[in-house]
Amino acid sequence: MKTGIVVAALAFIFAASSVTPASSAQAVPDCSMSVTLADWGENSTGDIDVASGESCQIPIGIRGTVTDSSISQKPIYGKLKKINASTFEYRAKAKYKGNDTFAIKATGQGPKASGTSVITVHATIK
């Protein structure tokens, strides 16, 4: 009889350890990005690669503190949403493969400069 209880207890522990709580949603990864960021007050451009239907995050990587940001040009073949002042999320349209472009306007203060910059992003959707 003891063996049956031990087996049942082990089965319960195994089942409980393989359950993933609903609150542990998988985080959206940062976009694979190639960009040369200018200083605050200067505009810059960047390139990202993203799979069709997938999402990735775009952190504003200009040195210093982002005080405000917004979408200045919406993408045509995807959706862009602001997560917080320094991070945006881009989701490519499902079943679309090609190119997309959007722009983020950010204001901030860095060690050498302050001002507003527009970061234009060219997305390659695979």
PDB file of C-alpha atoms in Angstrom:
ATOM      1  CA  MET A   1       0.000   0.000   0.000  1.00  0.00           C
ATOM      2  CA  LYS A   2       2.872   2.389   0.730  1.00  0.00           C
ATOM      3  CA  THR A   3       4.207   1.973  -2.801  1.00  0.00           C
ATOM      4  CA  GLY A   4       0.907   3.168  -4.294  1.00  0.00           C
ATOM      5  CA  ILE A   5       0.933   6.303  -2.126  1.00  0.00           C
ATOM      6  CA  VAL A   6       4.549   7.097  -3.063  1.00  0.00           C
ATOM      7  CA  VAL A   7       3.818   6.634  -6.791  1.00  0.00           C
ATOM      8  CA  ALA A   8       0.729   8.841  -6.531  1.00  0.00           C
ATOM      9  CA  ALA A   9       2.686  11.523  -4.658  1.00  0.00           C
ATOM     10  CA  LEU A  10       5.512  11.470  -7.234  1.00  0.00           C
ATOM     11  CA  ALA A  11       2.980  11.672 -10.072  1.00  0.00           C
ATOM     12  CA  PHE A  12       1.365  14.696  -8.415  1.00  0.00           C
ATOM     13  CA  ILE A  13       4.741  16.437  -7.894  1.00  0.00           C
ATOM     14  CA  PHE A  14       5.765  15.784 -11.508  1.00  0.00           C
ATOM     15  CA  ALA A  15       2.451  17.076 -12.880  1.00  0.00           C
ATOM     16  CA  ALA A  16       2.587  20.179 -10.683  1.00  0.00           C
ATOM     17  CA  SER A  17       6.149  20.990 -11.740  1.00  0.00           C
ATOM     18  CA  SER A  18       5.275  20.792 -15.433  1.00  0.00           C
ATOM     19  CA  VAL A  19       2.385  23.259 -15.192  1.00  0.00           C
ATOM     20  CA  THR A  20       3.264  26.764 -16.387  1.00  0.00           C
ATOM     21  CA  PRO A  21       1.434  29.525 -14.536  1.00  0.00           C
ATOM     22  CA  ALA A  22      -0.634  31.842 -16.737  1.00  0.00           C
ATOM     23  CA  SER A  23       1.182  34.878 -15.331  1.00  0.00           C
ATOM     24  CA  SER A  24       4.566  33.812 -16.737  1.00  0.00           C
ATOM     25  CA  ALA A  25       3.904  34.971 -20.290  1.00  0.00           C
ATOM     26  CA  GLN A  26       6.953  34.838 -22.506  1.00  0.00           C
ATOM     27  CA  ALA A  27       8.685  38.202 -22.783  1.00  0.00           C
ATOM     28  CA  VAL A  28       8.948  39.833 -26.192  1.00  0.00           C
ATOM     29  CA  PRO A  29      12.618  39.826 -27.281  1.00  0.00           C
ATOM     30  CA  ASP A  30      14.518  42.921 -28.364  1.00  0.00           C
ATOM     31  CA  CYS A  31      14.642  43.418 -32.126  1.00  0.00           C
ATOM     32  CA  SER A  32      17.771  42.354 -33.963  1.00  0.00           C
ATOM     33  CA  MET A  33      18.813  45.901 -34.720  1.00  0.00           C
ATOM     34  CA  SER A  34      21.554  47.633 -36.666  1.00  0.00           C
ATOM     35  CA  VAL A  35      21.592  51.322 -35.860  1.00  0.00           C
ATOM     36  CA  THR A  36      24.031  54.140 -35.349  1.00  0.00           C
ATOM     37  CA  LEU A  37      22.350  56.421 -32.873  1.00  0.00           C
ATOM     38  CA  ALA A  38      23.179  60.097 -32.907  1.00  0.00           C
ATOM     39  CA  ASP A  39      23.104  62.262 -29.805  1.00  0.00           C
ATOM     40  CA  TRP A  40      19.951  63.926 -28.488  1.00  0.00           C
ATOM     41  CA  GLY A  41      18.678  66.532 -30.927  1.00  0.00           C
ATOM     42  CA  GLU A  42      20.016  64.627 -33.966  1.00  0.00           C
ATOM     43  CA  ASN A  43      18.048  62.211 -36.143  1.00  0.00           C
ATOM     44  CA  SER A  44      19.155  58.653 -36.861  1.00  0.00           C
ATOM     45  CA  THR A  45      18.090  55.557 -38.812  1.00  0.00           C
ATOM     46  CA  GLY A  46      18.179  51.858 -38.041  1.00  0.00           C
ATOM     47  CA  ASP A  47      17.355  48.482 -39.537  1.00  0.00           C
ATOM     48  CA  ILE A  48      15.587  45.542 -37.905  1.00  0.00           C
ATOM     49  CA  ASP A  49      14.792  41.994 -39.002  1.00  0.00           C
ATOM     50  CA  VAL A  50      11.608  40.337 -37.788  1.00  0.00           C
ATOM     51  CA  ALA A  51       9.687  37.221 -38.822  1.00  0.00           C
ATOM     52  CA  SER A  52       6.229  37.581 -40.334  1.00  0.00           C
ATOM     53  CA  GLY A  53       3.602  37.733 -37.569  1.00  0.00           C
ATOM     54  CA  GLU A  54       6.233  38.070 -34.831  1.00  0.00           C
ATOM     55  CA  SER A  55       6.958  40.870 -32.340  1.00  0.00           C
ATOM     56  CA  CYS A  56      10.085  42.459 -30.990  1.00  0.00           C
ATOM     57  CA  GLN A  57      10.905  45.387 -28.736  1.00  0.00           C
ATOM     58  CA  ILE A  58      12.813  48.490 -29.732  1.00  0.00           C
ATOM     59  CA  PRO A  59      14.540  50.197 -26.828  1.00  0.00           C
ATOM     60  CA  ILE A  60      15.638  53.796 -27.407  1.00  0.00           C
ATOM     61  CA  GLY A  61      19.381  53.490 -26.967  1.00  0.00           C
ATOM     62  CA  ILE A  62      20.494  57.110 -26.990  1.00  0.00           C
ATOM     63  CA  ARG A  63      22.717  57.787 -23.970  1.00  0.00           C
ATOM     64  CA  GLY A  64      20.988  59.571 -21.136  1.00  0.00           C
ATOM     65  CA  THR A  65      17.379  59.773 -20.028  1.00  0.00           C
ATOM     66  CA  VAL A  66      14.295  59.623 -22.261  1.00  0.00           C
ATOM     67  CA  THR A  67      11.790  62.186 -20.981  1.00  0.00           C
ATOM     68  CA  ASP A  68       9.089  61.733 -23.642  1.00  0.00           C
ATOM     69  CA  SER A  69       8.463  59.729 -26.806  1.00  0.00           C
ATOM     70  CA  SER A  70       5.787  59.076 -29.411  1.00  0.00           C
ATOM     71  CA  ILE A  71       5.153  57.419 -32.761  1.00  0.00           C
ATOM     72  CA  SER A  72       5.833  59.994 -35.462  1.00  0.00           C
ATOM     73  CA  GLN A  73       5.233  57.664 -38.443  1.00  0.00           C
ATOM     74  CA  LYS A  74       3.098  54.538 -38.188  1.00  0.00           C
ATOM     75  CA  PRO A  75       4.153  51.355 -40.006  1.00  0.00           C
ATOM     76  CA  ILE A  76       2.061  50.184 -42.969  1.00  0.00           C
ATOM     77  CA  TYR A  77       2.620  46.416 -42.675  1.00  0.00           C
ATOM     78  CA  GLY A  78       2.673  46.018 -38.915  1.00  0.00           C
ATOM     79  CA  LYS A  79       1.700  47.582 -35.616  1.00  0.00           C
ATOM     80  CA  LEU A  80       3.823  49.736 -33.362  1.00  0.00           C
ATOM     81  CA  LYS A  81       2.909  50.398 -29.750  1.00  0.00           C
ATOM     82  CA  LYS A  82       4.543  52.360 -26.979  1.00  0.00           C
ATOM     83  CA  ILE A  83       5.411  50.220 -23.951  1.00  0.00           C
ATOM     84  CA  ASN A  84       6.936  53.073 -21.931  1.00  0.00           C
ATOM     85  CA  ALA A  85       8.902  56.272 -22.654  1.00  0.00           C
ATOM     86  CA  SER A  86      12.010  54.357 -23.753  1.00  0.00           C
ATOM     87  CA  THR A  87      10.601  51.159 -25.318  1.00  0.00           C
ATOM     88  CA  PHE A  88       8.314  50.354 -28.260  1.00  0.00           C
ATOM     89  CA  GLU A  89       7.012  47.032 -29.575  1.00  0.00           C
ATOM     90  CA  TYR A  90       6.709  46.277 -33.295  1.00  0.00           C
ATOM     91  CA  ARG A  91       4.554  43.384 -34.560  1.00  0.00           C
ATOM     92  CA  ALA A  92       4.873  42.440 -38.234  1.00  0.00           C
ATOM     93  CA  LYS A  93       1.681  41.627 -40.106  1.00  0.00           C
ATOM     94  CA  ALA A  94       1.061  37.874 -40.330  1.00  0.00           C
ATOM     95  CA  LYS A  95       1.756  36.282 -43.720  1.00  0.00           C
ATOM     96  CA  TYR A  96       3.458  39.448 -45.005  1.00  0.00           C
ATOM     97  CA  LYS A  97       7.037  39.353 -46.221  1.00  0.00           C
ATOM     98  CA  GLY A  98       8.787  42.493 -47.378  1.00  0.00           C
ATOM     99  CA  ASN A  99       9.715  45.880 -45.989  1.00  0.00           C
ATOM    100  CA  ASP A 100       8.115  48.342 -43.611  1.00  0.00           C
ATOM    101  CA  THR A 101       9.156  51.728 -42.239  1.00  0.00           C
ATOM    102  CA  PHE A 102       8.168  53.667 -39.144  1.00  0.00           C
ATOM    103  CA  ALA A 103       9.572  56.453 -36.977  1.00  0.00           C
ATOM    104  CA  ILE A 104       9.802  57.180 -33.273  1.00  0.00           C
ATOM    105  CA  LYS A 105      10.211  60.699 -31.898  1.00  0.00           C
ATOM    106  CA  ALA A 106      12.005  60.897 -28.549  1.00  0.00           C
ATOM    107  CA  THR A 107      13.054  63.743 -26.293  1.00  0.00           C
ATOM    108  CA  GLY A 108      15.777  63.353 -23.735  1.00  0.00           C
ATOM    109  CA  GLN A 109      18.791  64.577 -21.851  1.00  0.00           C
ATOM    110  CA  GLY A 110      22.243  63.076 -22.243  1.00  0.00           C
ATOM    111  CA  PRO A 111      25.707  63.777 -20.882  1.00  0.00           C
ATOM    112  CA  LYS A 112      26.612  66.053 -23.828  1.00  0.00           C
ATOM    113  CA  ALA A 113      23.325  67.169 -25.381  1.00  0.00           C
ATOM    114  CA  SER A 114      19.581  67.366 -24.953  1.00  0.00           C
ATOM    115  CA  GLY A 115      16.731  67.699 -27.422  1.00  0.00           C
ATOM    116  CA  THR A 116      14.341  65.793 -29.640  1.00  0.00           C
ATOM    117  CA  SER A 117      15.431  63.089 -32.072  1.00  0.00           C
ATOM    118  CA  VAL A 118      13.539  61.139 -34.723  1.00  0.00           C
ATOM    119  CA  ILE A 119      14.639  57.530 -35.160  1.00  0.00           C
ATOM    120  CA  THR A 120      13.495  56.108 -38.512  1.00  0.00           C
ATOM    121  CA  VAL A 121      13.400  52.304 -38.542  1.00  0.00           C
ATOM    122  CA  HIS A 122      13.431  50.171 -41.708  1.00  0.00           C
ATOM    123  CA  ALA A 123      12.038  46.700 -41.005  1.00  0.00           C
ATOM    124  CA  THR A 124      12.769  43.630 -43.107  1.00  0.00           C
ATOM    125  CA  ILE A 125       9.974  41.122 -42.553  1.00  0.00           C
ATOM    126  CA  LYS A 126      10.927  37.549 -43.352  1.00  0.00           C
TER     127      LYS A 126
END
